[in-house]
mmCIF file of N, CA, C and O in Angstrom:
data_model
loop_
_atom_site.group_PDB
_atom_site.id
_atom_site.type_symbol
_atom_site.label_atom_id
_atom_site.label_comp_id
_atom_site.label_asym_id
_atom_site.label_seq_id
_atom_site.Cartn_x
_atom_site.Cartn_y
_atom_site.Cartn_z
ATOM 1 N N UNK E 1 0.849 -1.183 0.000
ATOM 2 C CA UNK E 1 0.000 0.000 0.000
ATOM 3 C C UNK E 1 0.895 1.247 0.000
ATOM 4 O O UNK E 1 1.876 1.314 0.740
ATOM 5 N N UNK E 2 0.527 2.283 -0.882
ATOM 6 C CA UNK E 2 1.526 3.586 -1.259
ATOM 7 C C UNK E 2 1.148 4.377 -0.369
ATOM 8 O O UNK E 2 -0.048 4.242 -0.111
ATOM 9 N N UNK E 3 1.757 5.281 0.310
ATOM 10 C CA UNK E 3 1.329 6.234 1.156
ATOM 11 C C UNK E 3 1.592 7.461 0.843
ATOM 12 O O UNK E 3 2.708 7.269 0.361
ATOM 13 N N UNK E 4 1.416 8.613 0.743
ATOM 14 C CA UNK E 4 2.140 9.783 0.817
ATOM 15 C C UNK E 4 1.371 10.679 2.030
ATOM 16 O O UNK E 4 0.364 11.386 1.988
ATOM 17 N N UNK E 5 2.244 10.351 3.067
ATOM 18 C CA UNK E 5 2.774 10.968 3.971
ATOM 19 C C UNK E 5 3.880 11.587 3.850
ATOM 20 O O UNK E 5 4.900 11.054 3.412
ATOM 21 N N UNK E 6 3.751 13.426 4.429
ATOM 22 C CA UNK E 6 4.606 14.299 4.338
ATOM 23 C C UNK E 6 5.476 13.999 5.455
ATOM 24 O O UNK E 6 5.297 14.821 6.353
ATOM 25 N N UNK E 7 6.409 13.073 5.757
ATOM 26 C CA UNK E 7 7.085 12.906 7.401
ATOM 27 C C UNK E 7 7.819 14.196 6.930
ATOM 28 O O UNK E 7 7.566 14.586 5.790
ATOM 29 N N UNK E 8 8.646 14.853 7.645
ATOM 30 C CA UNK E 8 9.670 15.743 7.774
ATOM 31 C C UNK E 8 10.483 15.193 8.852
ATOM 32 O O UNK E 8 10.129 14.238 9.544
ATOM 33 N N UNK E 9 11.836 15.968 9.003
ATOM 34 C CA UNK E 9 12.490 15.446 9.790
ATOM 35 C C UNK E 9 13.518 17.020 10.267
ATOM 36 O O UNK E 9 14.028 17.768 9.433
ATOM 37 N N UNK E 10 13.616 17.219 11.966
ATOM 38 C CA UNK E 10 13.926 18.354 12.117
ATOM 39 C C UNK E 10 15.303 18.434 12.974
ATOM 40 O O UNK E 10 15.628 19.262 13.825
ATOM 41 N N UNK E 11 16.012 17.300 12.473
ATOM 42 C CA UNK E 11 17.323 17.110 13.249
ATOM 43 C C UNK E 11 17.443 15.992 14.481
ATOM 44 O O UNK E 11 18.116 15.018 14.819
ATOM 45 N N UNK E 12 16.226 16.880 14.954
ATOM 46 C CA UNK E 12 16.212 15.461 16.447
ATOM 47 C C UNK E 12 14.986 14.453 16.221
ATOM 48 O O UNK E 12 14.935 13.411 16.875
ATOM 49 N N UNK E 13 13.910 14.812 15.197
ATOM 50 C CA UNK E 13 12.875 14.434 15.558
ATOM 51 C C UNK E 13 12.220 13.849 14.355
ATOM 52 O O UNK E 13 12.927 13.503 13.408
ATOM 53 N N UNK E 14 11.222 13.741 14.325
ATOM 54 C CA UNK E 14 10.084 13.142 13.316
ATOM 55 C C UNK E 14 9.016 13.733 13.031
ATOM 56 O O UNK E 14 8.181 13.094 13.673
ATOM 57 N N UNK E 15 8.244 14.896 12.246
ATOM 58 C CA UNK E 15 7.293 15.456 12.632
ATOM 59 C C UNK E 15 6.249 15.272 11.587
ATOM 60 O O UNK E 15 6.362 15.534 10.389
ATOM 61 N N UNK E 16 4.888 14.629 12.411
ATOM 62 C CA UNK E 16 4.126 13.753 11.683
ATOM 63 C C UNK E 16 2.971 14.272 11.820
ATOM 64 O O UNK E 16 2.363 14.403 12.883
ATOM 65 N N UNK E 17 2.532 14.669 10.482
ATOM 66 C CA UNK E 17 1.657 15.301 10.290
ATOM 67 C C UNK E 17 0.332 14.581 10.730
ATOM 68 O O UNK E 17 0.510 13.375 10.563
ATOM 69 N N UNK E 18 -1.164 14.876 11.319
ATOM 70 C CA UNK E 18 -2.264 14.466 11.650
ATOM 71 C C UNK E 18 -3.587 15.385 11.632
ATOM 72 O O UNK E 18 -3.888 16.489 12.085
ATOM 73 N N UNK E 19 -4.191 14.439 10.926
ATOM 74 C CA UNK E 19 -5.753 15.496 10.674
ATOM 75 C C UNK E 19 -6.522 14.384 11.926
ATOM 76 O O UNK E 19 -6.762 13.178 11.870
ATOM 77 N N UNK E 20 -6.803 15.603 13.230
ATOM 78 C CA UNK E 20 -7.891 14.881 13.868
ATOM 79 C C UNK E 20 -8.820 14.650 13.604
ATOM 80 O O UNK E 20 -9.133 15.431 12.705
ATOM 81 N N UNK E 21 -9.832 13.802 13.877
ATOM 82 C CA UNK E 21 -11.235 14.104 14.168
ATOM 83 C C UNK E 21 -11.734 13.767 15.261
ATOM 84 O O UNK E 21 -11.077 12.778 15.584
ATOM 85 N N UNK E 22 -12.499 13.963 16.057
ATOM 86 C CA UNK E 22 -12.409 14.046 17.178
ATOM 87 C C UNK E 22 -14.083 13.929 17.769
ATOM 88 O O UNK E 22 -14.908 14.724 17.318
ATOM 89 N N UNK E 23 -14.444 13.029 18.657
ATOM 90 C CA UNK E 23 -15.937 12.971 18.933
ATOM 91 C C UNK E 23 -16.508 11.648 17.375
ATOM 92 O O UNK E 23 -17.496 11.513 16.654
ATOM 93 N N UNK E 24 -15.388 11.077 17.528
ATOM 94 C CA UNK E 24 -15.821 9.585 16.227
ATOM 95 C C UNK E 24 -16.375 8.632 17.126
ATOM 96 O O UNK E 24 -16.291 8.848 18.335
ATOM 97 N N UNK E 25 -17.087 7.314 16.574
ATOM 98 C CA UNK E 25 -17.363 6.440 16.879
ATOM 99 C C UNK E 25 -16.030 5.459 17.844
ATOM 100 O O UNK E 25 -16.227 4.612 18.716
ATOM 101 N N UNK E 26 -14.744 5.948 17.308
ATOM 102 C CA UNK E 26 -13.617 4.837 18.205
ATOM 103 C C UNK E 26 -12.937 5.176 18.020
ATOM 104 O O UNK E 26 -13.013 5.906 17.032
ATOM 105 N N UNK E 27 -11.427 5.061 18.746
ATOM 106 C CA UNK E 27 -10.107 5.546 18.614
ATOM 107 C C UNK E 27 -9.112 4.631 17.860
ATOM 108 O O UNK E 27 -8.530 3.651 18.324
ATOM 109 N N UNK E 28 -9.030 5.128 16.637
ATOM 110 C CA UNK E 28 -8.003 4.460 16.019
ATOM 111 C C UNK E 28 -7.333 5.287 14.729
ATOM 112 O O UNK E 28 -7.979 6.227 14.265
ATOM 113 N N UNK E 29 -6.147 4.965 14.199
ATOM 114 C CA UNK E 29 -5.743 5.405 13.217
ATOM 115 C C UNK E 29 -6.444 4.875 11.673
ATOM 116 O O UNK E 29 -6.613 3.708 11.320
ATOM 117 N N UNK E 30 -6.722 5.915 11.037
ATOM 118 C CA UNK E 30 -7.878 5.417 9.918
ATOM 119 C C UNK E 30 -7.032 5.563 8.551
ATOM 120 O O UNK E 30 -7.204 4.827 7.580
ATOM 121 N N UNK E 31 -6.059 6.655 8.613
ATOM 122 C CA UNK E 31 -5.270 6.521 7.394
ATOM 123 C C UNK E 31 -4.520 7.453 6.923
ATOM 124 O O UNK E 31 -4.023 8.167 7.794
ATOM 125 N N UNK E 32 -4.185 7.773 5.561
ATOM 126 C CA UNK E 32 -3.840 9.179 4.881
ATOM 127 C C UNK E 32 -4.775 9.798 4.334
ATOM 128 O O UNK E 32 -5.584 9.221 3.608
ATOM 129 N N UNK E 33 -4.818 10.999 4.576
ATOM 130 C CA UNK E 33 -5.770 12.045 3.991
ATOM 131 C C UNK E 33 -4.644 13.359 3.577
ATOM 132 O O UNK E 33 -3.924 14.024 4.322
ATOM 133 N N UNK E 34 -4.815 13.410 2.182
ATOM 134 C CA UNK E 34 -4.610 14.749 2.460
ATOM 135 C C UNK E 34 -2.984 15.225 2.909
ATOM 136 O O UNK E 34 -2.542 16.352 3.132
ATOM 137 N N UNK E 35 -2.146 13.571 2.946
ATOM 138 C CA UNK E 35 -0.715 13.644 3.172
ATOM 139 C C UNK E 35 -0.898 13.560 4.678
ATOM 140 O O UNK E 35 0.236 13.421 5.136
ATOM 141 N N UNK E 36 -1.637 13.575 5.502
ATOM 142 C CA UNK E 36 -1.493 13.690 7.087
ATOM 143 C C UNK E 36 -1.731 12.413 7.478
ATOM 144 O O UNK E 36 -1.723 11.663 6.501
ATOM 145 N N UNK E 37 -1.950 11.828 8.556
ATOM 146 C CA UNK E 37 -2.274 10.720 8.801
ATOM 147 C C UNK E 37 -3.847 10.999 9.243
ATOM 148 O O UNK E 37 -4.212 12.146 8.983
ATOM 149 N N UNK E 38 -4.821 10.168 9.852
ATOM 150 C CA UNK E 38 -6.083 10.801 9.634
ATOM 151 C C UNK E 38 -6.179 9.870 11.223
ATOM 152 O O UNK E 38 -6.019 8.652 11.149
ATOM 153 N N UNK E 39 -6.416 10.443 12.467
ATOM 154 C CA UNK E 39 -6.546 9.905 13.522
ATOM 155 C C UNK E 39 -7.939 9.916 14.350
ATOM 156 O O UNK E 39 -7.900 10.840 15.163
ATOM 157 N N UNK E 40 -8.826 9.392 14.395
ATOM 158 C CA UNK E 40 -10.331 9.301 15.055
ATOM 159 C C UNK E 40 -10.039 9.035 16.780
ATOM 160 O O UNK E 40 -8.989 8.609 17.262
ATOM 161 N N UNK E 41 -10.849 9.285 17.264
ATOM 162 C CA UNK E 41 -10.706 9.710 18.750
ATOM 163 C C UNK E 41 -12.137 9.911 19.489
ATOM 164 O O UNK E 41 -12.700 11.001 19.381
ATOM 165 N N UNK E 42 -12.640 9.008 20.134
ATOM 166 C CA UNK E 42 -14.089 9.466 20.747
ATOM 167 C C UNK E 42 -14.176 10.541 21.678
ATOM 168 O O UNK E 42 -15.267 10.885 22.134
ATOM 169 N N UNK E 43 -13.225 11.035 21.958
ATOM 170 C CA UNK E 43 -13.260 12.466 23.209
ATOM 171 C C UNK E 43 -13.551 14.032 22.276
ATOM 172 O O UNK E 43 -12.974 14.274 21.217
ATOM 173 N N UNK E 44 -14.357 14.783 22.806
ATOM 174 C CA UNK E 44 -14.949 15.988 22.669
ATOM 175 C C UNK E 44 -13.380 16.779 22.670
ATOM 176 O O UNK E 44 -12.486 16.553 23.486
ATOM 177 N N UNK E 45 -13.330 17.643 21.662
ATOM 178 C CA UNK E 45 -12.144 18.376 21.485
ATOM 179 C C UNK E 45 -12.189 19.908 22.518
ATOM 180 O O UNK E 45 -12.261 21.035 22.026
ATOM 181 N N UNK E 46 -12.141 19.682 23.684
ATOM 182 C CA UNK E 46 -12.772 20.147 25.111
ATOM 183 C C UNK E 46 -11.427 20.222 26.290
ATOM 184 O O UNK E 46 -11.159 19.107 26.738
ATOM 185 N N UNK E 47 -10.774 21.082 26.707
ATOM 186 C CA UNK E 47 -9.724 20.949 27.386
ATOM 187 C C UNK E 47 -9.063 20.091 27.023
ATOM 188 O O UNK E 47 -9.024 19.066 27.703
ATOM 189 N N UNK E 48 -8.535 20.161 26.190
ATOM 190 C CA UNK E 48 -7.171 19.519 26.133
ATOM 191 C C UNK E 48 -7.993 18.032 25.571
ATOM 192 O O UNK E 48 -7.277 17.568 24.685
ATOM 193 N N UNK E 49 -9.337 17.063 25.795
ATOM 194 C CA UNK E 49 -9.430 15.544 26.154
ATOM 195 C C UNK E 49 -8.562 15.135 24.799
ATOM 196 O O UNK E 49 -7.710 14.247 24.787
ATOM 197 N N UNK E 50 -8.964 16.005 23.586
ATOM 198 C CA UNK E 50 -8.796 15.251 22.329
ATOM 199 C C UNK E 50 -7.742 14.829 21.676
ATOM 200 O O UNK E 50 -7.563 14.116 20.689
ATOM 201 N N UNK E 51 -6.944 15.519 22.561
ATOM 202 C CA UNK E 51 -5.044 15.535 22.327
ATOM 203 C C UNK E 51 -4.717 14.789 23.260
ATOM 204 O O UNK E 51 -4.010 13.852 22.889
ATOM 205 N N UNK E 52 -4.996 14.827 24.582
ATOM 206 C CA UNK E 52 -4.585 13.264 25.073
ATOM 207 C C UNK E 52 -5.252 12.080 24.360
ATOM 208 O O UNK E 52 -4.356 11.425 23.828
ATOM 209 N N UNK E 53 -6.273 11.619 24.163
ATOM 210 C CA UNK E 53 -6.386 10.874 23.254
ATOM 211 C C UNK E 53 -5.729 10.588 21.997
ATOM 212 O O UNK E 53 -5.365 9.436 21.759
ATOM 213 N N UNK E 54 -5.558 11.445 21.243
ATOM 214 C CA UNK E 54 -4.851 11.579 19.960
ATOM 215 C C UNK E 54 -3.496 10.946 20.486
ATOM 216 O O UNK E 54 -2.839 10.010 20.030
ATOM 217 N N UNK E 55 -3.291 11.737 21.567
ATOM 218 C CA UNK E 55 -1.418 11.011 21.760
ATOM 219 C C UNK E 55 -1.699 9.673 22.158
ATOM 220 O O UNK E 55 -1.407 8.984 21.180
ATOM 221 N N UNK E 56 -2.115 8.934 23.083
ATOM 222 C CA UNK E 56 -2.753 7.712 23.176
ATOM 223 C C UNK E 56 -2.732 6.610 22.290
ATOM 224 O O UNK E 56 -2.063 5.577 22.270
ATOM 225 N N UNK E 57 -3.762 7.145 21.445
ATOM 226 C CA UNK E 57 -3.962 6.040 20.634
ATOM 227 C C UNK E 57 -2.390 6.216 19.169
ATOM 228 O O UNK E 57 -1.864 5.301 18.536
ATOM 229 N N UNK E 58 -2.165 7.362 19.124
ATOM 230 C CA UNK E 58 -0.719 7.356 18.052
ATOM 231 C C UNK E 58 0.158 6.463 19.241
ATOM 232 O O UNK E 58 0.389 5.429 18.615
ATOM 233 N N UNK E 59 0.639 6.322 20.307
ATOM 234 C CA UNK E 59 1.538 6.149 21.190
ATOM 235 C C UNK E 59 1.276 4.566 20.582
ATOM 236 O O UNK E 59 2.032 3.947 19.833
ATOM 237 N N UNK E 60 -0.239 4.038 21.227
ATOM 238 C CA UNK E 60 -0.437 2.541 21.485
ATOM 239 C C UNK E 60 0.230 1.888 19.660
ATOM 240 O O UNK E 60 1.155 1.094 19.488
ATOM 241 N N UNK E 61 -0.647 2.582 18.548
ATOM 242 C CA UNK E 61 -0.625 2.424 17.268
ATOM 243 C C UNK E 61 0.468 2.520 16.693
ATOM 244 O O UNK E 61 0.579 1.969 15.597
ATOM 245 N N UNK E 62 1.451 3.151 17.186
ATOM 246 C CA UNK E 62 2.743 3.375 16.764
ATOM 247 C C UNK E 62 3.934 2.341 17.154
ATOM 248 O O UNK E 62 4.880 2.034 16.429
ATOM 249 N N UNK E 63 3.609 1.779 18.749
ATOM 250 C CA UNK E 63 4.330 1.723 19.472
ATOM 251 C C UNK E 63 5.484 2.370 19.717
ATOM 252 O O UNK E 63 6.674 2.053 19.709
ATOM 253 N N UNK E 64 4.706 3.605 19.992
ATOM 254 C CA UNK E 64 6.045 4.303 21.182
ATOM 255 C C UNK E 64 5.916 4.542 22.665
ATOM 256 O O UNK E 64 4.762 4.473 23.088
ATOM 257 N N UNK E 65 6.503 4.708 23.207
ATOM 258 C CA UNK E 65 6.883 5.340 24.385
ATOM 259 C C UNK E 65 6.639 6.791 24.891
ATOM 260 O O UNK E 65 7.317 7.714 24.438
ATOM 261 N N UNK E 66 5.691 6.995 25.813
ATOM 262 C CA UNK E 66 5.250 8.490 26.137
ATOM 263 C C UNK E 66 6.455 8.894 25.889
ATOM 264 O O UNK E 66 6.443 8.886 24.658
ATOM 265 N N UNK E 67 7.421 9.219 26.178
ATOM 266 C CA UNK E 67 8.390 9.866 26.349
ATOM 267 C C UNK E 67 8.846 9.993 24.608
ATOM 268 O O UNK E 67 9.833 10.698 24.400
ATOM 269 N N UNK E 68 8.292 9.461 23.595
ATOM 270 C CA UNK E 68 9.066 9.668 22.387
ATOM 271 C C UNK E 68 7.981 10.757 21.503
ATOM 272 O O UNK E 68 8.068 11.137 20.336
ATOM 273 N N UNK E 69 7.046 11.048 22.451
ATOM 274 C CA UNK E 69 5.930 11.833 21.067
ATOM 275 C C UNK E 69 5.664 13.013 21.949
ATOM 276 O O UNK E 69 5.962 12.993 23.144
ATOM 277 N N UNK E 70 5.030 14.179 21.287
ATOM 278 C CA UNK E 70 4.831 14.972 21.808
ATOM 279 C C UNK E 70 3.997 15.914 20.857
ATOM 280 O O UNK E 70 4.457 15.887 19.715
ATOM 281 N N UNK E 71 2.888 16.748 21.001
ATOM 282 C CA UNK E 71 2.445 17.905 20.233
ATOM 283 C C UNK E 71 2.981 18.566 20.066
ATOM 284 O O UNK E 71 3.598 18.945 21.061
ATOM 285 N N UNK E 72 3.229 19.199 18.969
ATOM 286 C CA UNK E 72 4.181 20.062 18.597
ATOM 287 C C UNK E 72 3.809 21.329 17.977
ATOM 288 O O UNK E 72 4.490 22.319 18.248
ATOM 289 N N UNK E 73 2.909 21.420 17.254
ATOM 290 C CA UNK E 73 1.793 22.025 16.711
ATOM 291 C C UNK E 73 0.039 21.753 16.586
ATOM 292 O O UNK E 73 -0.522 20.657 16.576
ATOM 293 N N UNK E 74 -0.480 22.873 16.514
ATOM 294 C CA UNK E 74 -1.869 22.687 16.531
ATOM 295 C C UNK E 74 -2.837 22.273 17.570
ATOM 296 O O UNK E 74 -3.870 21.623 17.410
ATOM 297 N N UNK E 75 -2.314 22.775 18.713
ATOM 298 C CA UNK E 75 -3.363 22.341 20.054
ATOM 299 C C UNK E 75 -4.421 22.265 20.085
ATOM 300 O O UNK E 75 -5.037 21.404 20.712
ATOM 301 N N UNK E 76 -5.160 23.611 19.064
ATOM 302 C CA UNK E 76 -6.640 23.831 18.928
ATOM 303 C C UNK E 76 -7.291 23.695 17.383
ATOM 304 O O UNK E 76 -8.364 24.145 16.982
ATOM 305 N N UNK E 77 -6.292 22.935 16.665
ATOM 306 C CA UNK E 77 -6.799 23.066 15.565
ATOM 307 C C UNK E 77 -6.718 21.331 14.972
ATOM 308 O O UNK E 77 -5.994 20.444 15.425
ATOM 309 N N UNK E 78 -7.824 21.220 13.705
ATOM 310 C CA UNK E 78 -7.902 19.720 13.456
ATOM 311 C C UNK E 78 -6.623 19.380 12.977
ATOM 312 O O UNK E 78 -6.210 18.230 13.123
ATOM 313 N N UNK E 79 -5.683 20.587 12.202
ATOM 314 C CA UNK E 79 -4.700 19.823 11.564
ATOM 315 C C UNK E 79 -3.447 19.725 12.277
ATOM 316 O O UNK E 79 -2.911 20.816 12.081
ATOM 317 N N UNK E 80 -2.627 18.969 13.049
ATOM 318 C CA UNK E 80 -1.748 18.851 14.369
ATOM 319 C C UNK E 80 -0.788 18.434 13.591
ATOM 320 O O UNK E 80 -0.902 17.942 12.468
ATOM 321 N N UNK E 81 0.769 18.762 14.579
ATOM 322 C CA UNK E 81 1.846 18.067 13.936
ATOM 323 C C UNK E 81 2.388 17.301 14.763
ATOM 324 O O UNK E 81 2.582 18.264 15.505
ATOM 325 N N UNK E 82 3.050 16.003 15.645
ATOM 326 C CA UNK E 82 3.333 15.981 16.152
ATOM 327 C C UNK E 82 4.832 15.550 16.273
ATOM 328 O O UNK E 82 5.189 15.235 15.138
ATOM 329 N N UNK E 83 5.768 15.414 17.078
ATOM 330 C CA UNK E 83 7.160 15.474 17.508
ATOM 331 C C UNK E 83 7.846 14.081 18.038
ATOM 332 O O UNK E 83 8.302 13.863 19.161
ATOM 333 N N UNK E 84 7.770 12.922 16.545
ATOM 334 C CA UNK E 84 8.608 11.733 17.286
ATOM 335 C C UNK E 84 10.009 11.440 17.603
ATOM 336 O O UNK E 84 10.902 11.606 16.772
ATOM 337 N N UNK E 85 10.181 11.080 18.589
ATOM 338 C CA UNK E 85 12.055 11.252 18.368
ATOM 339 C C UNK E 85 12.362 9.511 18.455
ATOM 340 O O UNK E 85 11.652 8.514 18.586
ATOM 341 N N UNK E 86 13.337 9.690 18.354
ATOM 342 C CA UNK E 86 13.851 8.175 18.810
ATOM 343 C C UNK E 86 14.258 7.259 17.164
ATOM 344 O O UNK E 86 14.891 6.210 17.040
ATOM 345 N N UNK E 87 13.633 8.113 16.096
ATOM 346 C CA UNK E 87 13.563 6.817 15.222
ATOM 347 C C UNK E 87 13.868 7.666 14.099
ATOM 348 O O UNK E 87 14.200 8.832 14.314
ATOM 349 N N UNK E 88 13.794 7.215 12.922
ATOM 350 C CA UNK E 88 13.887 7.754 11.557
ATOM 351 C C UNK E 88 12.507 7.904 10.953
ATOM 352 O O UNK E 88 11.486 7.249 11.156
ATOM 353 N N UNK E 89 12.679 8.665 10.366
ATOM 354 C CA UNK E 89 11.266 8.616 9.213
ATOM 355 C C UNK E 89 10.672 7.652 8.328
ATOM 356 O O UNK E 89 9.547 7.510 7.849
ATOM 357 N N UNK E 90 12.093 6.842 8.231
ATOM 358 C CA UNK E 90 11.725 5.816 7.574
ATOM 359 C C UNK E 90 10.931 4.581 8.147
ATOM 360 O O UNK E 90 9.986 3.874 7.797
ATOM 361 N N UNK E 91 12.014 4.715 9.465
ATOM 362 C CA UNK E 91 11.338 3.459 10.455
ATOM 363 C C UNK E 91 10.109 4.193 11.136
ATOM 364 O O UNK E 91 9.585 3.247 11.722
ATOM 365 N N UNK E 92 9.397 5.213 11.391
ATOM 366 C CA UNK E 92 8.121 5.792 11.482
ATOM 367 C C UNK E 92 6.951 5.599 10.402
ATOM 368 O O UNK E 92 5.833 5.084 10.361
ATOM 369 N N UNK E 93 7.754 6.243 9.614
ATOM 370 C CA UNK E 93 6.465 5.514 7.946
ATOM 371 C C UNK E 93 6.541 3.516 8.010
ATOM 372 O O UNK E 93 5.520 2.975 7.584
ATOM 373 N N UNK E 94 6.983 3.146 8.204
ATOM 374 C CA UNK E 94 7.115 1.301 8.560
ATOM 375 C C UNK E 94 6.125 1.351 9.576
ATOM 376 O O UNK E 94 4.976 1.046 9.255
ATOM 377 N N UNK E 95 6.357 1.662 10.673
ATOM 378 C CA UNK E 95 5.340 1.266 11.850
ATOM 379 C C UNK E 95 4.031 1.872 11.380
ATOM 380 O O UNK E 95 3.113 1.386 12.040
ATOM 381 N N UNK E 96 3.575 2.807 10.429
ATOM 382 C CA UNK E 96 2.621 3.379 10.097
ATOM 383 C C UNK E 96 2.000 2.385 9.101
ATOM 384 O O UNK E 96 1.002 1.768 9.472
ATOM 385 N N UNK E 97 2.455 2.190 7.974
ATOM 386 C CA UNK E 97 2.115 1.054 6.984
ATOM 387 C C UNK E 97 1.410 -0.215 7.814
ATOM 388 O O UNK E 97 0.298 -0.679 7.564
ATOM 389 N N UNK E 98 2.422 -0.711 8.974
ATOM 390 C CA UNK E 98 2.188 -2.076 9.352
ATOM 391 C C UNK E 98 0.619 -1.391 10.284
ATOM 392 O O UNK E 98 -0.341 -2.128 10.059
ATOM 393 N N UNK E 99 0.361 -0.526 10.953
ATOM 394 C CA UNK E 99 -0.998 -0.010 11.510
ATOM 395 C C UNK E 99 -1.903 0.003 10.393
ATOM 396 O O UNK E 99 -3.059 -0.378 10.581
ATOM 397 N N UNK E 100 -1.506 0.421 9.162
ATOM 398 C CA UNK E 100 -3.003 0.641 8.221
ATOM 399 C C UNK E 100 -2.879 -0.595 7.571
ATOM 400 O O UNK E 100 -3.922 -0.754 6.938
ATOM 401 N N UNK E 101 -1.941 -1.789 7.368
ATOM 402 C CA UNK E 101 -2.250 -3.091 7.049
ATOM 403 C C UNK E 101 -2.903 -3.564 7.627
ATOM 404 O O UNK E 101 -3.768 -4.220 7.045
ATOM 405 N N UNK E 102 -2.902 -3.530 9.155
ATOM 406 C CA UNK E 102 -3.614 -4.580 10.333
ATOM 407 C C UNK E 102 -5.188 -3.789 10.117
ATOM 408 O O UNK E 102 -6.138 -4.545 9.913
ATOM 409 N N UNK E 103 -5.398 -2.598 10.153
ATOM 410 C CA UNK E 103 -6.937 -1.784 10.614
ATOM 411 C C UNK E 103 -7.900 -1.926 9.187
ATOM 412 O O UNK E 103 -9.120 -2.088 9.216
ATOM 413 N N UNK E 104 -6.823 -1.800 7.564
ATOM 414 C CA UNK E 104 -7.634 -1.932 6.591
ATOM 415 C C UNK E 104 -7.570 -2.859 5.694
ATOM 416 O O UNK E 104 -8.404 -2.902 4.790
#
């Protein structure tokens, strides 16, 4: 499956683009849209819930480690960037592929 995902890469990090949506039926990663990854989330985009969620389910889906992700952009807005470290872009787009093999 072809992806085009925009990863970037900012020296230390991984920064991975995500279109929330937020208040869906379930939390999971649904795909590429649009070059972003497209992340569903049942929490109300309401203090903060929808971005802990969002990190959550990227964390579980990704398998990373709280400590490797972080928001980086877009707190209040659907289109977010977020901040992986630890890995390459390459090996980030891999763990991404193997999530939208298993979900679609």
């Amino acid at each position: 499956m072809t992806t085009s995902l925009n990863l970037e890469s900012d020296g230390t990090a991984v920064l991975l683009p995500v279109r929330a949506q937020p208040k869906s039926s379930r939390n999971q990663i649904e795909g590429i849209h649009a070059g972003r990854l497209k992340v569903c989330v049942t929490q109300a985009p309401e203090k903060g819930k929808a971005n802990k969620a969002l990190l959550k389910v990227l964390q579980n889906g990704l398998q990373l480690k709280r400590s490797q992700i972080e928001l980086y952009k877009g707190e209040t807005a659907g289109l977010k960037v977020f901040r992986v470290t630890g890995m390459s872009p390459e090996e980030l787009q891999k763990r991404i592929d193997a999530v939208l093999e298993t979900s679609g």
